């Protein structure tokens, strides 16, 4: 069930055809999958969901990378996929805030994709936390 739903969400995101409800369904499916894949503990996940992202913690980094990959927020070269991030952000914040998010978060780089992922999601959380996105 989760794999099929995540594939559908990937198609929707790649073709820019999705609604807030569809994205929330995708998030609710992806989070437990990433939890299992990374063995993040409950307190770390709770902090993450609230926007308190410990970018130095290995499991948080793995969880971040997992979520970003599930939603195709990286292109094939591991760079931020601005089109996808804009489409997701537009569901939650106005265009001015979207532009600020892109300007602030797109400059984040790191050779370690896991560390980069946690830094990116920490940056995104300044605008909307995972809990806010899942429960909007």
PDB file of C-alpha atoms in Angstrom:
ATOM      1  CA  UNK A   1       0.000   0.000   0.000  1.00  0.00           C
ATOM      2  CA  UNK A   2       2.641   2.565   1.002  1.00  0.00           C
ATOM      3  CA  UNK A   3       4.867   1.911  -2.021  1.00  0.00           C
ATOM      4  CA  UNK A   4       1.972   2.292  -4.456  1.00  0.00           C
ATOM      5  CA  UNK A   5       0.776   5.472  -2.767  1.00  0.00           C
ATOM      6  CA  UNK A   6       4.278   6.935  -2.723  1.00  0.00           C
ATOM      7  CA  UNK A   7       4.667   6.163  -6.451  1.00  0.00           C
ATOM      8  CA  UNK A   8       1.395   7.989  -7.139  1.00  0.00           C
ATOM      9  CA  UNK A   9       2.575  10.975  -5.105  1.00  0.00           C
ATOM     10  CA  UNK A  10       5.903  10.954  -7.015  1.00  0.00           C
ATOM     11  CA  UNK A  11       4.005  11.066 -10.304  1.00  0.00           C
ATOM     12  CA  UNK A  12       1.783  13.872  -9.036  1.00  0.00           C
ATOM     13  CA  UNK A  13       4.756  15.914  -7.864  1.00  0.00           C
ATOM     14  CA  UNK A  14       6.769  15.346 -11.026  1.00  0.00           C
ATOM     15  CA  UNK A  15       3.812  16.423 -13.150  1.00  0.00           C
ATOM     16  CA  UNK A  16       2.815  19.213 -10.737  1.00  0.00           C
ATOM     17  CA  UNK A  17      -0.647  17.725 -10.312  1.00  0.00           C
ATOM     18  CA  UNK A  18      -1.486  17.432  -6.646  1.00  0.00           C
ATOM     19  CA  UNK A  19      -3.559  19.039  -3.955  1.00  0.00           C
ATOM     20  CA  UNK A  20      -2.899  19.763  -0.315  1.00  0.00           C
ATOM     21  CA  UNK A  21      -4.888  16.665   0.623  1.00  0.00           C
ATOM     22  CA  UNK A  22      -2.875  14.458  -1.755  1.00  0.00           C
ATOM     23  CA  UNK A  23       0.393  15.799  -0.384  1.00  0.00           C
ATOM     24  CA  UNK A  24      -0.754  15.181   3.190  1.00  0.00           C
ATOM     25  CA  UNK A  25      -1.683  11.611   2.280  1.00  0.00           C
ATOM     26  CA  UNK A  26       1.781  11.201   0.793  1.00  0.00           C
ATOM     27  CA  UNK A  27       3.433  12.613   3.905  1.00  0.00           C
ATOM     28  CA  UNK A  28       1.392  10.354   6.161  1.00  0.00           C
ATOM     29  CA  UNK A  29       2.522   7.390   4.068  1.00  0.00           C
ATOM     30  CA  UNK A  30       6.181   8.449   3.749  1.00  0.00           C
ATOM     31  CA  UNK A  31       6.890   9.313   7.387  1.00  0.00           C
ATOM     32  CA  UNK A  32       6.306   5.774   8.761  1.00  0.00           C
ATOM     33  CA  UNK A  33       8.313   4.285   5.874  1.00  0.00           C
ATOM     34  CA  UNK A  34      11.226   6.627   6.589  1.00  0.00           C
ATOM     35  CA  UNK A  35      10.889   5.907  10.326  1.00  0.00           C
ATOM     36  CA  UNK A  36      11.294   2.181   9.669  1.00  0.00           C
ATOM     37  CA  UNK A  37      14.088   2.641   7.123  1.00  0.00           C
ATOM     38  CA  UNK A  38      16.148   4.867   9.422  1.00  0.00           C
ATOM     39  CA  UNK A  39      15.291   3.570  12.926  1.00  0.00           C
ATOM     40  CA  UNK A  40      14.854   7.145  14.161  1.00  0.00           C
ATOM     41  CA  UNK A  41      13.611   7.088  17.752  1.00  0.00           C
ATOM     42  CA  UNK A  42      10.286   8.611  18.756  1.00  0.00           C
ATOM     43  CA  UNK A  43      11.692  11.642  20.580  1.00  0.00           C
ATOM     44  CA  UNK A  44      13.961  12.503  17.628  1.00  0.00           C
ATOM     45  CA  UNK A  45      11.019  12.179  15.247  1.00  0.00           C
ATOM     46  CA  UNK A  46       8.781  14.272  17.497  1.00  0.00           C
ATOM     47  CA  UNK A  47      11.427  17.002  17.635  1.00  0.00           C
ATOM     48  CA  UNK A  48      11.867  16.764  13.868  1.00  0.00           C
ATOM     49  CA  UNK A  49       8.113  17.098  13.281  1.00  0.00           C
ATOM     50  CA  UNK A  50       8.088  20.218  15.473  1.00  0.00           C
ATOM     51  CA  UNK A  51      10.935  21.794  13.488  1.00  0.00           C
ATOM     52  CA  UNK A  52      13.667  21.080  16.053  1.00  0.00           C
ATOM     53  CA  UNK A  53      15.958  19.293  13.634  1.00  0.00           C
ATOM     54  CA  UNK A  54      19.302  18.117  15.007  1.00  0.00           C
ATOM     55  CA  UNK A  55      21.311  18.352  11.785  1.00  0.00           C
ATOM     56  CA  UNK A  56      24.304  16.573  13.346  1.00  0.00           C
ATOM     57  CA  UNK A  57      22.362  13.439  14.397  1.00  0.00           C
ATOM     58  CA  UNK A  58      22.924  10.542  11.994  1.00  0.00           C
ATOM     59  CA  UNK A  59      19.398   9.124  12.249  1.00  0.00           C
ATOM     60  CA  UNK A  60      17.880  12.577  11.746  1.00  0.00           C
ATOM     61  CA  UNK A  61      20.092  12.985   8.683  1.00  0.00           C
ATOM     62  CA  UNK A  62      18.937   9.630   7.297  1.00  0.00           C
ATOM     63  CA  UNK A  63      15.294  10.480   8.037  1.00  0.00           C
ATOM     64  CA  UNK A  64      15.708  13.844   6.282  1.00  0.00           C
ATOM     65  CA  UNK A  65      17.301  12.269   3.234  1.00  0.00           C
ATOM     66  CA  UNK A  66      14.555   9.660   3.075  1.00  0.00           C
ATOM     67  CA  UNK A  67      11.774  12.273   3.129  1.00  0.00           C
ATOM     68  CA  UNK A  68      13.448  14.478   0.546  1.00  0.00           C
ATOM     69  CA  UNK A  69      13.953  11.547  -1.809  1.00  0.00           C
ATOM     70  CA  UNK A  70      10.365  10.319  -1.372  1.00  0.00           C
ATOM     71  CA  UNK A  71       9.130  13.664  -2.653  1.00  0.00           C
ATOM     72  CA  UNK A  72      11.712  14.109  -5.420  1.00  0.00           C
ATOM     73  CA  UNK A  73      13.029  17.302  -3.857  1.00  0.00           C
ATOM     74  CA  UNK A  74      16.466  16.518  -5.315  1.00  0.00           C
ATOM     75  CA  UNK A  75      17.216  16.367  -9.012  1.00  0.00           C
ATOM     76  CA  UNK A  76      19.289  13.552 -10.490  1.00  0.00           C
ATOM     77  CA  UNK A  77      22.499  15.352  -9.516  1.00  0.00           C
ATOM     78  CA  UNK A  78      21.532  15.780  -5.855  1.00  0.00           C
ATOM     79  CA  UNK A  79      20.668  19.464  -6.185  1.00  0.00           C
ATOM     80  CA  UNK A  80      17.528  20.994  -4.750  1.00  0.00           C
ATOM     81  CA  UNK A  81      14.669  20.539  -7.214  1.00  0.00           C
ATOM     82  CA  UNK A  82      13.324  24.074  -7.054  1.00  0.00           C
ATOM     83  CA  UNK A  83      10.217  23.299  -9.125  1.00  0.00           C
ATOM     84  CA  UNK A  84       9.083  20.565  -6.720  1.00  0.00           C
ATOM     85  CA  UNK A  85       9.890  22.613  -3.613  1.00  0.00           C
ATOM     86  CA  UNK A  86       7.969  25.608  -5.015  1.00  0.00           C
ATOM     87  CA  UNK A  87       4.929  23.491  -5.807  1.00  0.00           C
ATOM     88  CA  UNK A  88       4.875  21.977  -2.325  1.00  0.00           C
ATOM     89  CA  UNK A  89       5.537  25.308  -0.577  1.00  0.00           C
ATOM     90  CA  UNK A  90       2.746  27.044  -2.533  1.00  0.00           C
ATOM     91  CA  UNK A  91       0.261  24.728  -0.864  1.00  0.00           C
ATOM     92  CA  UNK A  92       1.170  26.234   2.518  1.00  0.00           C
ATOM     93  CA  UNK A  93       2.592  29.723   2.134  1.00  0.00           C
ATOM     94  CA  UNK A  94       2.110  32.737  -0.128  1.00  0.00           C
ATOM     95  CA  UNK A  95       4.316  33.449  -3.136  1.00  0.00           C
ATOM     96  CA  UNK A  96       6.441  36.028  -1.302  1.00  0.00           C
ATOM     97  CA  UNK A  97       7.268  33.496   1.431  1.00  0.00           C
ATOM     98  CA  UNK A  98       7.916  30.818  -1.210  1.00  0.00           C
ATOM     99  CA  UNK A  99      10.480  33.102  -2.831  1.00  0.00           C
ATOM    100  CA  UNK A 100      12.126  33.741   0.545  1.00  0.00           C
ATOM    101  CA  UNK A 101      12.242  30.003   1.289  1.00  0.00           C
ATOM    102  CA  UNK A 102      13.818  29.244  -2.090  1.00  0.00           C
ATOM    103  CA  UNK A 103      16.358  32.066  -1.747  1.00  0.00           C
ATOM    104  CA  UNK A 104      17.348  31.019   1.770  1.00  0.00           C
ATOM    105  CA  UNK A 105      17.297  27.245   1.410  1.00  0.00           C
ATOM    106  CA  UNK A 106      18.585  26.743  -2.138  1.00  0.00           C
ATOM    107  CA  UNK A 107      22.062  27.999  -1.186  1.00  0.00           C
ATOM    108  CA  UNK A 108      22.550  25.144   1.296  1.00  0.00           C
ATOM    109  CA  UNK A 109      25.220  22.787   0.043  1.00  0.00           C
ATOM    110  CA  UNK A 110      27.205  19.988   1.553  1.00  0.00           C
ATOM    111  CA  UNK A 111      29.199  17.130   0.051  1.00  0.00           C
ATOM    112  CA  UNK A 112      27.446  14.785   2.510  1.00  0.00           C
ATOM    113  CA  UNK A 113      23.919  14.384   1.092  1.00  0.00           C
ATOM    114  CA  UNK A 114      22.572  13.290   4.479  1.00  0.00           C
ATOM    115  CA  UNK A 115      23.863  16.376   6.263  1.00  0.00           C
ATOM    116  CA  UNK A 116      22.647  18.549   3.400  1.00  0.00           C
ATOM    117  CA  UNK A 117      19.197  16.935   3.685  1.00  0.00           C
ATOM    118  CA  UNK A 118      18.899  17.675   7.393  1.00  0.00           C
ATOM    119  CA  UNK A 119      20.069  21.261   6.849  1.00  0.00           C
ATOM    120  CA  UNK A 120      17.509  21.729   4.072  1.00  0.00           C
ATOM    121  CA  UNK A 121      14.627  20.399   6.124  1.00  0.00           C
ATOM    122  CA  UNK A 122      15.679  22.560   9.054  1.00  0.00           C
ATOM    123  CA  UNK A 123      15.594  25.537   6.697  1.00  0.00           C
ATOM    124  CA  UNK A 124      12.165  24.524   5.344  1.00  0.00           C
ATOM    125  CA  UNK A 125      10.867  24.139   8.913  1.00  0.00           C
ATOM    126  CA  UNK A 126      11.402  27.869   9.488  1.00  0.00           C
ATOM    127  CA  UNK A 127       8.447  28.337   7.142  1.00  0.00           C
ATOM    128  CA  UNK A 128       6.372  25.215   7.911  1.00  0.00           C
ATOM    129  CA  UNK A 129       7.110  22.296  10.214  1.00  0.00           C
ATOM    130  CA  UNK A 130       6.328  18.741   9.221  1.00  0.00           C
ATOM    131  CA  UNK A 131       3.495  18.693  11.780  1.00  0.00           C
ATOM    132  CA  UNK A 132       2.027  21.876  10.283  1.00  0.00           C
ATOM    133  CA  UNK A 133       2.258  20.382   6.802  1.00  0.00           C
ATOM    134  CA  UNK A 134       0.629  17.106   7.804  1.00  0.00           C
ATOM    135  CA  UNK A 135      -2.161  18.756   9.776  1.00  0.00           C
ATOM    136  CA  UNK A 136      -2.917  21.926   7.768  1.00  0.00           C
TER     137      UNK A 136
END
